[in-house]
Amino acid sequence: MWPYKLQCFECQRKFLAQEAGLRCKTCGGLLEVKFDLAGKREPAWNRRQLSVWKYRELLPIEKEESRKLGLKNLYIKNEGENPTGSFKDRGMTVAISKAIELGKKKVLCASTGNTAASLAAYSARAGVECIVLMPKGKVAGGKMLQVIMHGAKLIQIRGDFDQALEVAMELADKRREFYLMNSINPFRLEGQKTLAFEILDQLGNRVPEVVVLPVGNGGNISAAWKGFSEFQQLKIVKNRPRMIGIQAEKAAPIARAVKSRQRKIRPLHNPQTIATAIRIGSPVNWPKVLLAIRESKGTAETVTDRQILEAQRELATLEGIFVEPASAASIAGLRKLSEEGSVDPSETIVCVTTGHGLKDPSVLERLPKSQTGYNLEITNGSSLEALERIL
Ligand code: F0G
């Protein structure tokens, strides 16, 4: 940080930050931060990643803070910060580029919402026609809005995600002009593997012992495993993390297979969970997921809706990170595993949160009244007393 003072916008008097308050002590004018830029040159900003803190010399903050959630070496890789608010963008930018390379004019997906939102956005940008199939009444409001806003053709299926994907695959098989962008598309998974590259990059190529992800169709966990494996083959890193997949209790064909040591999954009919993003009974990528978990000596775990909602609130209130319920599943699962002792709190753990909390405002209806805030009607200027009483 470069040196600065607070200067009054009116009388120009200067104050030190500690003594200043929010208004000029002499005339009550507005204050402004004034850096002493005499003799200063541009730091090596072009070598830093784009972020608010890239420009830290010109920000009036001295101390660097790090974030923690109880576990000593836990990192949250928050994929909700991607352009459309979920991890899907990594895969979609690559898959759309490939679709264009292949001369495709129409792209198609079935989705619980995030794939659709991402595909709709990247299709709009690329100028290709986008068709999305979504299970009616089972998709979070924010995701529906994204799909509509980006101008995709939205088809709602009476049924669940698994049925929507089945009919999408049939259509893509029969009519080649519709290019399927679900996670059976291998090019999309290539984009998604960059999650692993980025985790290693951000940790300075220190390999975390454990990576925890929510699992639906299983595209993301298997793509991440592929990414870690490629960096190992390139000898950028020596080993790979244990991969841990978390599913919702009533939508957990993969966790069930892992726990009962089956080599195959048994598809589940009518899966249920508040985490609609991972409400999937017949995950297409199951062979890749089971192999990734086995090879990495990882595991899979289930969590209840209640544990998911608790973890969502915990992450939001303790860390200021707001994720959607499916993402909170990874936090809830990690908590369960560390309580059981399957994860050692001293290990370096990366928990991937996959989508932004704003995507699913329906959670508001699930919160207890005690958590939804106080009411105070300000009827006249004398309400300060009432306000102070509440506080
Ligand atoms: N988290 C979120 C927020 C998701 O949207 C999904 C999948 C997952 C986790 C699971 O990822 O399927 O690669 O194992 N959403 C898909 C969709 C199914 O249509 O948006 P996965």
Short mmCIF file of C-alpha atoms and ligand atoms in Angstrom, two decimals:
data_model
loop_
_atom_site.label_atom_id
_atom_site.label_comp_id
_atom_site.label_asym_id
_atom_site.label_seq_id
_atom_site.Cartn_x
_atom_site.Cartn_y
_atom_site.Cartn_z
CA MET A 1 0.00 0.00 0.00
CA TRP A 2 1.21 3.48 -0.84
CA PRO A 3 0.93 6.17 1.89
CA TYR A 4 -2.30 8.10 2.04
CA LYS A 5 -4.27 10.59 4.11
CA LEU A 6 -7.94 11.46 4.30
CA GLN A 7 -8.59 14.88 2.87
CA CYS A 8 -11.68 17.04 3.27
CA PHE A 9 -13.39 17.70 -0.05
CA GLU A 10 -14.41 21.18 1.14
CA CYS A 11 -11.69 22.72 3.35
CA GLN A 12 -8.84 20.46 2.15
CA ARG A 13 -7.72 19.65 5.68
CA LYS A 14 -5.87 16.36 5.94
CA PHE A 15 -6.32 13.67 8.59
CA LEU A 16 -4.71 10.36 9.45
CA ALA A 17 -6.98 7.35 8.91
CA GLN A 18 -7.10 6.46 12.63
CA GLU A 19 -8.26 9.92 13.72
CA ALA A 20 -10.53 10.82 10.84
CA GLY A 21 -14.04 9.42 11.32
CA LEU A 22 -16.37 9.62 8.34
CA ARG A 23 -16.66 13.40 7.98
CA CYS A 24 -14.27 16.34 8.28
CA LYS A 25 -13.77 17.22 11.94
CA THR A 26 -13.40 20.91 11.09
CA CYS A 27 -16.21 21.66 8.63
CA GLY A 28 -18.23 18.43 8.37
CA GLY A 29 -17.39 18.02 4.65
CA LEU A 30 -17.02 14.72 2.81
CA LEU A 31 -13.70 12.95 3.09
CA GLU A 32 -11.64 11.42 0.31
CA VAL A 33 -8.63 9.08 0.31
CA LYS A 34 -5.60 10.86 -1.18
CA PHE A 35 -2.53 8.77 -1.99
CA ASP A 36 0.87 10.39 -2.08
CA LEU A 37 1.81 9.47 -5.63
CA ALA A 38 4.90 11.67 -5.89
CA GLY A 39 7.70 9.65 -7.46
CA LYS A 40 5.56 6.50 -7.71
CA ARG A 41 5.66 4.25 -10.78
CA GLU A 42 3.29 1.50 -11.93
CA PRO A 43 4.07 -1.70 -10.01
CA ALA A 44 4.25 -4.98 -11.98
CA TRP A 45 0.47 -5.03 -12.31
CA ASN A 46 0.46 -6.82 -15.64
CA ARG A 47 2.02 -9.86 -13.96
CA ARG A 48 -0.79 -10.17 -11.42
CA GLN A 49 -4.17 -11.84 -11.85
CA LEU A 50 -7.18 -9.67 -12.50
CA SER A 51 -8.86 -8.91 -9.18
CA VAL A 52 -9.63 -5.98 -6.89
CA TRP A 53 -6.39 -6.78 -5.01
CA LYS A 54 -4.27 -6.63 -8.13
CA TYR A 55 -4.20 -2.86 -7.48
CA ARG A 56 -3.41 -3.19 -3.79
CA GLU A 57 -0.89 -0.30 -3.76
CA LEU A 58 -3.80 2.01 -4.58
CA LEU A 59 -6.10 0.56 -1.91
CA PRO A 60 -6.00 1.89 1.65
CA ILE A 61 -5.55 -1.52 3.32
CA GLU A 62 -2.36 -2.60 5.06
CA LYS A 63 -2.93 -6.11 6.33
CA GLU A 64 -3.51 -9.19 4.20
CA GLU A 65 -6.22 -11.42 5.61
CA SER A 66 -6.80 -15.11 4.89
CA ARG A 67 -10.03 -17.05 5.18
CA LYS A 68 -10.71 -20.08 7.33
CA LEU A 69 -13.56 -22.39 8.24
CA GLY A 70 -12.37 -24.16 11.37
CA LEU A 71 -10.31 -26.81 9.59
CA LYS A 72 -6.69 -25.68 9.56
CA ASN A 73 -5.82 -26.16 5.92
CA LEU A 74 -9.16 -25.93 4.18
CA TYR A 75 -9.45 -24.00 0.96
CA ILE A 76 -12.72 -23.21 -0.78
CA LYS A 77 -12.43 -23.19 -4.56
CA ASN A 78 -15.47 -21.08 -5.31
CA GLU A 79 -16.70 -21.76 -8.81
CA GLY A 80 -19.71 -19.53 -8.28
CA GLU A 81 -17.45 -16.67 -9.36
CA ASN A 82 -17.44 -17.80 -12.99
CA PRO A 83 -19.28 -15.63 -15.57
CA THR A 84 -22.67 -17.36 -15.31
CA GLY A 85 -22.23 -18.25 -11.64
CA SER A 86 -21.21 -21.91 -11.88
CA PHE A 87 -18.33 -24.24 -12.77
CA LYS A 88 -20.08 -25.14 -16.03
CA ASP A 89 -18.48 -22.16 -17.80
CA ARG A 90 -15.07 -23.84 -17.85
CA GLY A 91 -16.42 -26.67 -19.96
CA MET A 92 -18.81 -24.61 -21.98
CA THR A 93 -16.33 -22.12 -23.39
CA VAL A 94 -14.25 -25.04 -24.72
CA ALA A 95 -17.24 -27.07 -25.92
CA ILE A 96 -18.81 -24.13 -27.77
CA SER A 97 -15.47 -23.34 -29.40
CA LYS A 98 -15.32 -26.98 -30.52
CA ALA A 99 -18.92 -26.91 -31.76
CA ILE A 100 -18.06 -23.93 -33.94
CA GLU A 101 -14.88 -25.60 -35.18
CA LEU A 102 -17.02 -28.58 -36.16
CA GLY A 103 -19.43 -26.29 -38.00
CA LYS A 104 -22.41 -26.92 -35.69
CA LYS A 105 -25.25 -24.43 -35.84
CA LYS A 106 -27.52 -25.84 -33.12
CA VAL A 107 -26.53 -26.93 -29.64
CA LEU A 108 -28.62 -28.87 -27.17
CA CYS A 109 -28.56 -29.90 -23.53
CA ALA A 110 -30.71 -31.38 -20.80
CA SER A 111 -30.11 -29.68 -17.50
CA THR A 112 -30.97 -29.17 -13.87
CA GLY A 113 -30.25 -25.50 -14.59
CA ASN A 114 -26.59 -24.54 -14.52
CA THR A 115 -25.51 -26.32 -17.69
CA ALA A 116 -28.44 -24.67 -19.43
CA ALA A 117 -27.63 -21.20 -18.10
CA SER A 118 -24.01 -21.52 -19.17
CA LEU A 119 -24.82 -23.00 -22.57
CA ALA A 120 -27.41 -20.28 -23.21
CA ALA A 121 -24.86 -17.56 -22.45
CA TYR A 122 -22.00 -19.00 -24.53
CA SER A 123 -24.38 -19.78 -27.42
CA ALA A 124 -25.63 -16.20 -27.39
CA ARG A 125 -22.07 -14.95 -27.57
CA ALA A 126 -21.15 -17.40 -30.34
CA GLY A 127 -24.34 -16.84 -32.33
CA VAL A 128 -25.52 -20.46 -32.40
CA GLU A 129 -29.05 -21.66 -31.73
CA CYS A 130 -29.50 -23.10 -28.24
CA ILE A 131 -32.13 -25.57 -27.11
CA VAL A 132 -32.41 -26.61 -23.47
CA LEU A 133 -34.55 -29.30 -21.90
CA MET A 134 -35.31 -28.90 -18.20
CA PRO A 135 -37.46 -30.88 -15.77
CA LYS A 136 -40.57 -28.78 -15.15
CA GLY A 137 -40.88 -27.38 -11.64
CA LYS A 138 -37.49 -28.77 -10.58
CA VAL A 139 -35.14 -25.96 -11.59
CA ALA A 140 -34.08 -22.99 -9.44
CA GLY A 141 -35.55 -19.63 -10.47
CA GLY A 142 -32.29 -17.82 -11.15
CA LYS A 143 -31.21 -20.47 -13.65
CA MET A 144 -34.54 -20.33 -15.49
CA LEU A 145 -34.17 -16.57 -15.75
CA GLN A 146 -30.64 -16.87 -17.14
CA VAL A 147 -31.77 -19.31 -19.85
CA ILE A 148 -34.63 -17.05 -20.89
CA MET A 149 -32.55 -13.88 -20.69
CA HIS A 150 -29.85 -15.28 -22.98
CA GLY A 151 -32.50 -16.14 -25.54
CA ALA A 152 -32.30 -19.94 -25.54
CA LYS A 153 -35.26 -22.08 -26.59
CA LEU A 154 -36.50 -23.48 -23.29
CA ILE A 155 -38.42 -26.75 -23.34
CA GLN A 156 -39.82 -27.95 -20.03
CA ILE A 157 -40.20 -31.70 -19.66
CA ARG A 158 -42.81 -33.25 -17.44
CA GLY A 159 -40.54 -35.66 -15.63
CA ASP A 160 -37.12 -35.54 -14.05
CA PHE A 161 -33.64 -34.68 -15.29
CA ASP A 162 -32.79 -38.28 -16.17
CA GLN A 163 -35.75 -38.45 -18.55
CA ALA A 164 -34.86 -35.08 -20.07
CA LEU A 165 -31.30 -36.27 -20.72
CA GLU A 166 -32.50 -39.51 -22.25
CA VAL A 167 -34.71 -37.76 -24.79
CA ALA A 168 -31.97 -35.20 -25.52
CA MET A 169 -29.52 -38.03 -26.25
CA GLU A 170 -32.08 -39.73 -28.50
CA LEU A 171 -32.64 -36.53 -30.44
CA ALA A 172 -28.89 -35.91 -30.83
CA ASP A 173 -28.44 -39.50 -32.06
CA LYS A 174 -31.23 -39.24 -34.59
CA ARG A 175 -30.70 -35.69 -35.82
CA ARG A 176 -27.02 -34.88 -36.23
CA GLU A 177 -27.62 -31.13 -36.59
CA PHE A 178 -28.29 -30.94 -32.83
CA TYR A 179 -24.94 -31.06 -31.04
CA LEU A 180 -25.24 -32.40 -27.49
CA MET A 181 -23.43 -30.36 -24.83
CA ASN A 182 -24.06 -32.48 -21.74
CA SER A 183 -21.10 -33.92 -19.89
CA ILE A 184 -21.01 -36.99 -22.11
CA ASN A 185 -19.46 -34.54 -24.59
CA PRO A 186 -15.74 -35.22 -24.08
CA PHE A 187 -14.68 -31.75 -25.27
CA ARG A 188 -16.69 -30.10 -22.51
CA LEU A 189 -14.93 -32.19 -19.88
CA GLU A 190 -11.59 -30.97 -21.24
CA GLY A 191 -12.60 -27.45 -20.25
CA GLN A 192 -13.73 -28.64 -16.86
CA LYS A 193 -10.42 -30.30 -16.08
CA THR A 194 -8.85 -26.81 -15.85
CA LEU A 195 -10.38 -26.71 -12.37
CA ALA A 196 -7.61 -29.10 -11.29
CA PHE A 197 -4.90 -27.11 -13.08
CA GLU A 198 -6.07 -23.95 -11.37
CA ILE A 199 -6.18 -25.54 -7.91
CA LEU A 200 -2.55 -26.66 -8.33
CA ASP A 201 -1.52 -23.29 -9.74
CA GLN A 202 -3.12 -21.43 -6.87
CA LEU A 203 -1.44 -23.69 -4.32
CA GLY A 204 1.94 -23.18 -5.99
CA ASN A 205 1.89 -26.82 -7.22
CA ARG A 206 1.48 -28.15 -3.71
CA VAL A 207 -0.89 -31.12 -4.14
CA PRO A 208 -3.79 -31.08 -1.68
CA GLU A 209 -4.38 -34.37 0.10
CA VAL A 210 -8.11 -34.22 -0.50
CA VAL A 211 -10.47 -32.61 -3.02
CA VAL A 212 -14.18 -32.66 -2.21
CA LEU A 213 -16.87 -32.05 -4.85
CA PRO A 214 -20.62 -32.41 -5.12
CA VAL A 215 -21.58 -35.11 -7.62
CA GLY A 216 -24.57 -35.22 -9.94
CA ASN A 217 -23.83 -36.61 -13.38
CA GLY A 218 -20.21 -37.08 -12.37
CA GLY A 219 -18.69 -34.97 -15.12
CA ASN A 220 -16.88 -32.57 -12.87
CA ILE A 221 -15.21 -34.98 -10.47
CA SER A 222 -13.96 -37.17 -13.31
CA ALA A 223 -12.74 -34.17 -15.32
CA ALA A 224 -10.88 -32.84 -12.28
CA TRP A 225 -9.24 -36.23 -11.79
CA LYS A 226 -8.14 -36.21 -15.43
CA GLY A 227 -6.62 -32.76 -14.88
CA PHE A 228 -4.65 -33.85 -11.81
CA SER A 229 -3.46 -36.94 -13.69
CA GLU A 230 -2.22 -34.90 -16.66
CA PHE A 231 -0.18 -32.58 -14.44
CA GLN A 232 1.30 -35.67 -12.82
CA GLN A 233 2.17 -37.18 -16.22
CA LEU A 234 3.85 -33.91 -17.14
CA LYS A 235 5.82 -34.20 -13.87
CA ILE A 236 4.56 -30.81 -12.75
CA VAL A 237 3.45 -32.58 -9.58
CA LYS A 238 4.47 -35.91 -8.05
CA ASN A 239 1.16 -37.18 -6.69
CA ARG A 240 -2.59 -36.71 -6.86
CA PRO A 241 -5.27 -35.96 -4.27
CA ARG A 242 -7.93 -38.31 -2.94
CA MET A 243 -11.17 -37.48 -4.73
CA ILE A 244 -14.26 -37.36 -2.54
CA GLY A 245 -17.71 -37.10 -4.09
CA ILE A 246 -20.73 -35.92 -2.12
CA GLN A 247 -24.34 -36.69 -3.05
CA ALA A 248 -27.70 -35.90 -1.52
CA GLU A 249 -29.03 -38.80 0.54
CA LYS A 250 -32.04 -39.48 -1.69
CA ALA A 251 -30.17 -38.95 -4.94
CA ALA A 252 -27.04 -40.99 -4.30
CA PRO A 253 -26.54 -43.88 -6.73
CA ILE A 254 -22.79 -43.29 -6.84
CA ALA A 255 -22.26 -43.01 -3.09
CA ARG A 256 -24.29 -46.17 -2.62
CA ALA A 257 -22.17 -48.09 -5.11
CA VAL A 258 -18.94 -46.85 -3.51
CA LYS A 259 -20.06 -47.68 0.02
CA SER A 260 -21.19 -51.18 -0.92
CA ARG A 261 -18.08 -51.69 -3.08
CA GLN A 262 -20.07 -52.36 -6.23
CA ARG A 263 -18.37 -52.04 -9.60
CA LYS A 264 -21.58 -50.68 -11.13
CA ILE A 265 -24.23 -48.28 -10.00
CA ARG A 266 -27.91 -49.03 -9.68
CA PRO A 267 -29.90 -46.15 -11.19
CA LEU A 268 -32.40 -44.63 -8.82
CA HIS A 269 -35.95 -43.66 -9.75
CA ASN A 270 -37.51 -40.44 -8.55
CA PRO A 271 -34.49 -38.90 -6.80
CA GLN A 272 -35.31 -36.20 -4.24
CA THR A 273 -33.34 -33.34 -2.73
CA ILE A 274 -33.52 -29.61 -2.11
CA ALA A 275 -30.24 -29.44 -4.03
CA THR A 276 -32.03 -29.53 -7.39
CA ALA A 277 -28.75 -29.17 -9.31
CA ILE A 278 -27.75 -32.69 -8.26
CA ARG A 279 -31.19 -34.28 -8.27
CA ILE A 280 -30.03 -37.06 -10.56
CA GLY A 281 -30.75 -40.79 -10.34
CA SER A 282 -28.92 -42.11 -13.37
CA PRO A 283 -25.56 -40.34 -13.73
CA VAL A 284 -24.12 -40.87 -17.21
CA ASN A 285 -20.48 -40.55 -16.16
CA TRP A 286 -20.65 -43.19 -13.46
CA PRO A 287 -17.90 -45.44 -14.91
CA LYS A 288 -15.45 -42.53 -14.90
CA VAL A 289 -16.45 -41.48 -11.39
CA LEU A 290 -16.09 -44.93 -9.86
CA LEU A 291 -12.65 -45.28 -11.44
CA ALA A 292 -11.51 -41.83 -10.26
CA ILE A 293 -12.61 -42.58 -6.71
CA ARG A 294 -11.01 -46.03 -6.72
CA GLU A 295 -7.72 -44.95 -8.32
CA SER A 296 -7.37 -41.97 -6.01
CA LYS A 297 -8.24 -43.98 -2.88
CA GLY A 298 -11.04 -41.51 -2.31
CA THR A 299 -14.60 -42.13 -1.29
CA ALA A 300 -18.17 -40.92 -1.63
CA GLU A 301 -20.58 -39.79 1.07
CA THR A 302 -24.20 -38.73 1.40
CA VAL A 303 -25.74 -35.78 3.21
CA THR A 304 -29.32 -34.93 4.15
CA ASP A 305 -31.15 -31.82 2.96
CA ARG A 306 -30.99 -30.47 6.48
CA GLN A 307 -27.20 -30.89 6.60
CA ILE A 308 -26.97 -29.17 3.21
CA LEU A 309 -28.97 -26.14 4.40
CA GLU A 310 -26.95 -25.93 7.61
CA ALA A 311 -23.69 -26.00 5.68
CA GLN A 312 -24.99 -23.35 3.27
CA ARG A 313 -25.73 -20.99 6.18
CA GLU A 314 -22.49 -21.83 7.91
CA LEU A 315 -20.36 -20.97 4.90
CA ALA A 316 -22.33 -17.77 4.33
CA THR A 317 -22.18 -16.56 7.93
CA LEU A 318 -18.63 -17.69 8.78
CA GLU A 319 -16.87 -16.96 5.52
CA GLY A 320 -19.14 -14.62 3.59
CA ILE A 321 -19.37 -17.11 0.74
CA PHE A 322 -22.89 -17.70 -0.59
CA VAL A 323 -23.31 -20.92 -2.54
CA GLU A 324 -26.31 -22.80 -3.85
CA PRO A 325 -27.50 -25.93 -1.98
CA ALA A 326 -25.76 -28.43 -4.31
CA SER A 327 -22.47 -26.69 -3.60
CA ALA A 328 -23.09 -26.67 0.12
CA ALA A 329 -23.32 -30.47 -0.12
CA SER A 330 -19.55 -30.62 -0.46
CA ILE A 331 -19.11 -28.61 2.75
CA ALA A 332 -21.71 -30.71 4.57
CA GLY A 333 -20.03 -33.90 3.37
CA LEU A 334 -16.62 -32.71 4.46
CA ARG A 335 -17.98 -31.92 7.91
CA LYS A 336 -19.47 -35.43 8.16
CA LEU A 337 -16.25 -37.09 7.04
CA SER A 338 -14.06 -35.07 9.38
CA GLU A 339 -16.38 -35.85 12.30
CA GLU A 340 -16.13 -39.55 11.43
CA GLY A 341 -12.35 -39.26 11.16
CA SER A 342 -12.10 -40.20 7.45
CA VAL A 343 -10.51 -36.83 6.80
CA ASP A 344 -7.72 -35.61 9.03
CA PRO A 345 -8.17 -31.92 9.90
CA SER A 346 -4.45 -31.31 9.46
CA GLU A 347 -4.59 -32.39 5.81
CA THR A 348 -4.74 -29.84 3.03
CA ILE A 349 -8.29 -30.00 1.75
CA VAL A 350 -9.84 -28.23 -1.21
CA CYS A 351 -13.60 -28.06 -1.17
CA VAL A 352 -15.13 -27.11 -4.51
CA THR A 353 -18.27 -25.01 -4.33
CA THR A 354 -19.85 -25.23 -7.73
CA GLY A 355 -22.58 -22.60 -8.01
CA HIS A 356 -23.58 -19.19 -6.64
CA GLY A 357 -26.23 -18.89 -3.94
CA LEU A 358 -28.20 -16.25 -5.82
CA LYS A 359 -29.22 -18.89 -8.33
CA ASP A 360 -31.75 -20.39 -5.95
CA PRO A 361 -33.84 -17.88 -3.98
CA SER A 362 -36.33 -20.62 -3.00
CA VAL A 363 -34.06 -21.35 -0.02
CA LEU A 364 -35.56 -18.25 1.61
CA GLU A 365 -38.83 -20.15 2.09
CA ARG A 366 -37.00 -22.96 3.86
CA LEU A 367 -35.37 -20.77 6.48
CA PRO A 368 -36.81 -20.65 10.00
CA LYS A 369 -38.60 -17.36 10.81
CA SER A 370 -36.00 -16.61 13.46
CA GLN A 371 -33.39 -16.27 10.73
CA THR A 372 -35.23 -14.10 8.25
CA GLY A 373 -34.55 -10.75 9.96
CA TYR A 374 -36.30 -8.28 12.23
CA ASN A 375 -39.16 -6.04 11.25
CA LEU A 376 -39.17 -2.40 12.12
CA GLU A 377 -41.50 0.10 10.52
CA ILE A 378 -40.05 3.56 10.49
CA THR A 379 -43.15 5.73 10.80
CA ASN A 380 -41.54 8.94 11.90
CA GLY A 381 -38.18 10.44 12.81
CA SER A 382 -38.38 9.33 16.44
CA SER A 383 -37.84 5.62 15.73
CA LEU A 384 -34.17 5.66 16.68
CA GLU A 385 -35.09 4.44 20.14
CA ALA A 386 -36.98 1.46 18.71
CA LEU A 387 -34.08 0.71 16.36
CA GLU A 388 -31.60 0.78 19.22
CA ARG A 389 -33.77 -1.56 21.27
CA ILE A 390 -33.68 -4.16 18.48
CA LEU A 391 -29.93 -3.86 18.11
N1 F0G B 1 -23.03 -28.56 -8.47
C1 F0G B 1 -23.84 -27.82 -9.24
C2 F0G B 1 -24.17 -26.43 -8.79
C3 F0G B 1 -24.36 -28.35 -10.45
O1 F0G B 1 -25.14 -27.61 -11.20
C4 F0G B 1 -24.03 -29.67 -10.81
C5 F0G B 1 -24.56 -30.27 -12.03
C6 F0G B 1 -23.17 -30.38 -9.96
C7 F0G B 1 -22.70 -29.80 -8.80
C8 F0G B 1 -22.75 -31.77 -10.27
O2 F0G B 1 -21.82 -31.80 -11.30
O3 F0G B 1 -22.98 -33.32 -12.84
O4 F0G B 1 -20.57 -32.80 -13.12
O5 F0G B 1 -21.34 -34.21 -11.24
N2 F0G B 1 -25.45 -29.75 -12.76
C9 F0G B 1 -25.89 -30.26 -14.05
C10 F0G B 1 -26.74 -29.25 -14.76
C11 F0G B 1 -26.47 -31.60 -14.00
O6 F0G B 1 -27.56 -29.62 -15.62
O7 F0G B 1 -26.56 -28.06 -14.53
P1 F0G B 1 -21.66 -33.12 -12.19
#
